[in-house]
Coordinates of C-alpha atoms and ligand atoms in Angstrom, one line a residue:
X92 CA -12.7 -38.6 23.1
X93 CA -9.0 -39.4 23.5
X94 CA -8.3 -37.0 20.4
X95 CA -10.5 -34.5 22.2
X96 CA -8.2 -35.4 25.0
X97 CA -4.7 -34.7 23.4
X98 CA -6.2 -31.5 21.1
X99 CA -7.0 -29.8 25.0
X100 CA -3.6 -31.2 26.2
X101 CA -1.9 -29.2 23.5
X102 CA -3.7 -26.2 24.3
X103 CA -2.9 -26.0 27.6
X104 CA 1.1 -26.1 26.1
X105 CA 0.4 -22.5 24.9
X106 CA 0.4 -19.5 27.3
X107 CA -3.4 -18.9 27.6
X108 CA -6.2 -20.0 26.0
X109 CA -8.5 -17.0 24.3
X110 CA -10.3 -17.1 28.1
X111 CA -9.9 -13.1 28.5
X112 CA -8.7 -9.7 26.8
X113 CA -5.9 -8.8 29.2
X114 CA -3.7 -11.6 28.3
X115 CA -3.8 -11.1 24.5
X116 CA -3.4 -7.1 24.8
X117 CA -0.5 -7.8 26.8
X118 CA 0.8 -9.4 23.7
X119 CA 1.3 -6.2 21.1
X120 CA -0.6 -3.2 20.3
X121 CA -2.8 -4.9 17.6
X122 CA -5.0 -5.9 20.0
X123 CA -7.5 -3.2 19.6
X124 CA -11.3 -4.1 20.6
X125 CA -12.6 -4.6 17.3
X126 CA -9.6 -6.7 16.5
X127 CA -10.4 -8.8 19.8
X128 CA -14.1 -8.8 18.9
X129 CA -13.0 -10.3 15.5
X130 CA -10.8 -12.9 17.2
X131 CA -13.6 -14.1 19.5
X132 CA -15.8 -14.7 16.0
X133 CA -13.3 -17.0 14.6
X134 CA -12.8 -18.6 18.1
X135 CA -16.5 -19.1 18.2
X136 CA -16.5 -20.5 15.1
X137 CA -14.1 -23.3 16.1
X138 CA -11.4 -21.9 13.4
X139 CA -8.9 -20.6 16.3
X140 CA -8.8 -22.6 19.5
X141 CA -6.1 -21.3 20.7
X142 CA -3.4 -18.5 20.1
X143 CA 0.3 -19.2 20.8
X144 CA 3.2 -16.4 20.8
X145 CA 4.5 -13.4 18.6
X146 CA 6.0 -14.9 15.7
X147 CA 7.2 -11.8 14.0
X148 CA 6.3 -8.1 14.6
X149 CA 6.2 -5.1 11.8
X150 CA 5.3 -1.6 11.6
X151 CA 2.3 -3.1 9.6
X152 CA 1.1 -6.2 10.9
X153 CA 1.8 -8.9 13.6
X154 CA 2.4 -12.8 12.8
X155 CA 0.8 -15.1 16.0
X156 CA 1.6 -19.1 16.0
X157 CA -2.5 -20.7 16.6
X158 CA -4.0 -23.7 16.6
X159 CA -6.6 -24.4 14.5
X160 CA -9.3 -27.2 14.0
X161 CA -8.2 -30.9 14.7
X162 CA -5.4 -29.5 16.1
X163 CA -3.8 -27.8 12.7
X164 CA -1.0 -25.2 13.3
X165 CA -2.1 -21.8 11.6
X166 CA -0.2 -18.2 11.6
X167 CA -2.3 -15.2 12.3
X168 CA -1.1 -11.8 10.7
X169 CA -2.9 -9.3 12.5
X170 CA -2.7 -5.6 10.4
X171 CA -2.6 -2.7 12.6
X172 CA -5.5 -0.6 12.2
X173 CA -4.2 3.3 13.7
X174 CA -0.3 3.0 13.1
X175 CA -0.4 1.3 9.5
X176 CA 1.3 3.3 7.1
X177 CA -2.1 3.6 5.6
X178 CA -0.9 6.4 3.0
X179 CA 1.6 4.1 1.4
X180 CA -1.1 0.8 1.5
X181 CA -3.9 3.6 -0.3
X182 CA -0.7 4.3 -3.1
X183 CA -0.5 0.4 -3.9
X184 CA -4.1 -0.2 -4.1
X185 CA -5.1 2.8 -6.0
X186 CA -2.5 1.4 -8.7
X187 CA -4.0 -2.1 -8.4
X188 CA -7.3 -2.7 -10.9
X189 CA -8.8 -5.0 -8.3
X190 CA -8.9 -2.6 -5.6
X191 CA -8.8 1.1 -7.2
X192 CA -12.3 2.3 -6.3
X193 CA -11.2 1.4 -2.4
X194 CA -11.3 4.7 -0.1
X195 CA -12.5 5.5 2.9
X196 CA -11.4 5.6 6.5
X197 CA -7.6 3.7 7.8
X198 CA -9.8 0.9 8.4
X199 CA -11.2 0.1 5.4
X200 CA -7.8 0.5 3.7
X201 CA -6.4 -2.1 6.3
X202 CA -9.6 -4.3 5.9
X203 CA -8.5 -4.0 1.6
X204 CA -5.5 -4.3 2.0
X205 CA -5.8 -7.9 4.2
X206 CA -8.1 -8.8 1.5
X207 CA -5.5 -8.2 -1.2
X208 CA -2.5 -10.8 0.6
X209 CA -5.2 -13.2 0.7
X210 CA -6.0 -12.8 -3.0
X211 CA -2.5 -12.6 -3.6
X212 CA -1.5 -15.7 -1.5
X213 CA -3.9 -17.4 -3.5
X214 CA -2.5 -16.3 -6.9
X215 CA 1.0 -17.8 -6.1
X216 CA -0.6 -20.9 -4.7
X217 CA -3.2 -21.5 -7.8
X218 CA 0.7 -21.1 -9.9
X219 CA 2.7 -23.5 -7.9
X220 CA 4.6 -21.0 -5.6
X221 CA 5.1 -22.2 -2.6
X222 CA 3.4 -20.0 0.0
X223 CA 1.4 -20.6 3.4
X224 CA -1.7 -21.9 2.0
X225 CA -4.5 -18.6 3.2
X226 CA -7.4 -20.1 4.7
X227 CA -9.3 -17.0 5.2
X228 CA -9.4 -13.2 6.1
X229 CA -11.4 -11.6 8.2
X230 CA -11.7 -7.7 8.8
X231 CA -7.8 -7.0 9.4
X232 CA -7.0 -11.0 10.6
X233 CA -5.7 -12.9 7.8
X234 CA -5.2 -17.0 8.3
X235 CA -2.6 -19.0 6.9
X236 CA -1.6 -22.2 7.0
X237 CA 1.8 -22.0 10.1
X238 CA 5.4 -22.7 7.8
X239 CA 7.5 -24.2 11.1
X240 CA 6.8 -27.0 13.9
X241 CA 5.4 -27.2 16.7
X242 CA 5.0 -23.4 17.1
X243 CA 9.0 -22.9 15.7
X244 CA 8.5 -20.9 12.3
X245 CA 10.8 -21.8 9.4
X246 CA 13.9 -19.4 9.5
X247 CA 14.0 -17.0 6.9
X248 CA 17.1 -17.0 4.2
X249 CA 18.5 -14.0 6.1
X250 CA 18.9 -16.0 9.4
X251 CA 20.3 -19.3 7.9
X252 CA 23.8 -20.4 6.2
X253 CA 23.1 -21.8 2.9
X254 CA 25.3 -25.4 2.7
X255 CA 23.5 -25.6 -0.9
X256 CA 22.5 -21.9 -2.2
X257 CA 22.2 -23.4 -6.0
X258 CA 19.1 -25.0 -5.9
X259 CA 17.5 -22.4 -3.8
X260 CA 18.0 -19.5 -6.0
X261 CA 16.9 -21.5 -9.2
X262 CA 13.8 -22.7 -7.5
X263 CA 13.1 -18.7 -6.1
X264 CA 14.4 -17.9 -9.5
X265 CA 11.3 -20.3 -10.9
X266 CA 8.9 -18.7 -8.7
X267 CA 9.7 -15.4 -9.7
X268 CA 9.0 -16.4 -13.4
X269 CA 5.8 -18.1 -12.4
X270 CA 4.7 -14.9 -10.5
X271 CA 5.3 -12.8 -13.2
X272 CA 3.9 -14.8 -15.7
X273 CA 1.4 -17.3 -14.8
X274 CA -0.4 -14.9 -11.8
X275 CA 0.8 -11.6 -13.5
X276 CA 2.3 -10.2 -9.7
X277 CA 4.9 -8.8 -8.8
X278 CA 5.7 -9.6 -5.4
X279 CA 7.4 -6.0 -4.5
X280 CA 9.1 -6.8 -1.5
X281 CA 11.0 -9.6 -2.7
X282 CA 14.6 -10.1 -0.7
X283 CA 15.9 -12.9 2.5
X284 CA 13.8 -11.4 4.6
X285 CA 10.3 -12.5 3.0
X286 CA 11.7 -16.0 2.1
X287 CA 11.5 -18.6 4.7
X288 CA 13.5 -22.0 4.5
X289 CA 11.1 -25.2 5.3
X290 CA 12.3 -28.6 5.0
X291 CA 15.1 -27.6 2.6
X292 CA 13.2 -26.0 0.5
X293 CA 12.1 -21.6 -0.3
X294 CA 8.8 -20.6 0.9
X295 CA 8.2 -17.3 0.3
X296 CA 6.0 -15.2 2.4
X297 CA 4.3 -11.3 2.8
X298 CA 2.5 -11.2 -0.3
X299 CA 0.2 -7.8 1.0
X300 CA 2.2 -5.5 -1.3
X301 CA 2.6 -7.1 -4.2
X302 CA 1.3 -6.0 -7.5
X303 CA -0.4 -6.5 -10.8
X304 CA 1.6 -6.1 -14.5
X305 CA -0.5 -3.6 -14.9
X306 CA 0.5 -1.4 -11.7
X307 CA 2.6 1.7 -12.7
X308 CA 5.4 0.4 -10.6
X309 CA 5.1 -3.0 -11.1
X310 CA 8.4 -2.7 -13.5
X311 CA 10.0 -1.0 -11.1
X312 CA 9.3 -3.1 -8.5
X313 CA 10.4 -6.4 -9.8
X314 CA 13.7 -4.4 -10.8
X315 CA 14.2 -4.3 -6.9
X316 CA 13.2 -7.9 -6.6
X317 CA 16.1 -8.8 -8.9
X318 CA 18.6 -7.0 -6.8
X319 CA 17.6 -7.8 -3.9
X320 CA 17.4 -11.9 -4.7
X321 CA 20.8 -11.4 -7.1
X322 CA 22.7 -9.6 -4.0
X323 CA 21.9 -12.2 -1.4
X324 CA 22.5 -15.3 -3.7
X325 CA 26.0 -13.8 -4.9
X326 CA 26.6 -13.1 -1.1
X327 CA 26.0 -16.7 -0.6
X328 CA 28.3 -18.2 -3.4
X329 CA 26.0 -18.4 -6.5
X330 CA 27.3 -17.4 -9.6
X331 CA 24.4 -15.0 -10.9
X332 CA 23.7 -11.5 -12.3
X333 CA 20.1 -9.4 -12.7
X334 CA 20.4 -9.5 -16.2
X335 CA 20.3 -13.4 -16.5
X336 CA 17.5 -13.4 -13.4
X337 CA 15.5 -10.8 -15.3
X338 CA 15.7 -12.7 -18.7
X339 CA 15.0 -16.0 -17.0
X340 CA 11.6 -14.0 -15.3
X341 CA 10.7 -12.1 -18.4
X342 CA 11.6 -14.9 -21.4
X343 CA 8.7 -16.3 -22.7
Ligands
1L7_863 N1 3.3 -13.8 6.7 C1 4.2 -14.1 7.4 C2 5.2 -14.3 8.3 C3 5.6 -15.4 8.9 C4 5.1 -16.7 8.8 C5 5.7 -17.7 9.6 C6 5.2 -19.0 9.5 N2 4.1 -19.3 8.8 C7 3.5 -18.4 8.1 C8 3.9 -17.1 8.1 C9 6.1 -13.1 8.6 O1 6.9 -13.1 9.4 N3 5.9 -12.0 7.9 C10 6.9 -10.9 8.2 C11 6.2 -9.8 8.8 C12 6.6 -8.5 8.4 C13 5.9 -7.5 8.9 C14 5.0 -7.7 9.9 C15 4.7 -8.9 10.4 C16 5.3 -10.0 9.8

């Protein structure tokens, strides 16, 4: 009972417990009805127990801290359903083999397209990149394991000074070979934005848009990966160049 105990004592930490809707639509837009309805499921199910704050906010999606069973710290991305750019989400998965026959309203676009950073998550995981470990999705909720402490997420690269940029960029060098290799993505929004930095080391994060080899752009895509990744990590002092980074993802 005394872990019962300290699990309810941490809850009461955060703001609210998921007790009623006005607190959480106070939060951010995403909190539609179905998206609430959702929530309450996975409360009910003993998955969330409690939501904590805004971690980050997009056009797309927002990221909430939660806590999970026994207490575990998760991160909730909650995809928009009216103001996604659901055009531009249809364009990707049209292009992707595992979700081309998807049409239908915005919603079942969002619901595919939360589906797809799952499967994608899992990709890079099943390959050794590090990612947050996806538990599971639900309608337009995905669940992932929280990169951070004690409700503080891991920087990302853009918001941190790099003492030791070296082994950084060879180990997000690494992942972007094992990407491209051993799961056959392209991650497609590759830069210091979608790259947090966790006890010293890259975890890379927002894996909804990236693609398959066989996507039409997926060559075109990790060509913008390379910059971006080569830009920063010159920026910060390592001696690099997109032709060596492209060999090194490509080489077999
Ligand atoms: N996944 C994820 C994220 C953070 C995160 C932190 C800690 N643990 C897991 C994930 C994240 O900020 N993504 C960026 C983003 C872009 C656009 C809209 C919402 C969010």
């Amino acid at each position: 009972d005394k872990k019962m105990k300290s699990i309810d004592k941490r809850i009461d930490e955060y703001h609210f417990k998921i007790k009623d809707s006005s607190d959480l639509k106070a939060e951010s837009g995403v909190f539609d009805t179905p998206t609430l309805k959702t929530l309450y499921t996975l409360a009910s199910k003993g998955i969330i127990t409690a939501m904590g704050g805004v971690v980050s906010t997009g056009k797309e999606a927002d990221v909430f801290h939660a806590i999970g069973e026994n207490g575990k710290e998760l991160a909730i991305k909650i995809y928009r359903i009216n103001t996604s750019d659901f055009q531009k989400m249809q364009d990707y998965l049209i292009g992707d083999p595992r979700f081309s026959n998807v049409r239908g309203t915005k919603k079942d676009i969002v619901f595919a397209w939360t589906k797809k950073e799952q499967r994608n998550l899992e990709r890079a995981a099943e390959v050794g990149v590090k990612v947050p470990e996806p538990m599971i999705s639900e309608r337009n909720i995905l669940i992932m394991e929280f990169i951070g402490k004690d409700g503080v997420s891991a920087p990302r690269l853009k918001d941190v000074r790099l003492e030791e940029p070296q082994p950084i960029y060879d180990t997000v060098a690494d992942y972007m070979r094992l990407l491209y290799q051993k799961a056959k993505l392209v991650h497609g929004d590759l830069s210091e934005y979608n790259i947090l930095l966790y006890e010293e080391r890259p975890v890379i994060i927002d894996m909804g848009q990236a693609v398959m080899l066989e996507h039409p752009m997926a060559r075109e895509f990790l060509a913008r990966d390379v910059k971006n990744i080569v830009r920063y990590f010159k920026k910060s002092g390592v001696k690099c160049s997109e032709e060596e980074l492209s060999a090194h993802i490509l080489k077999k």
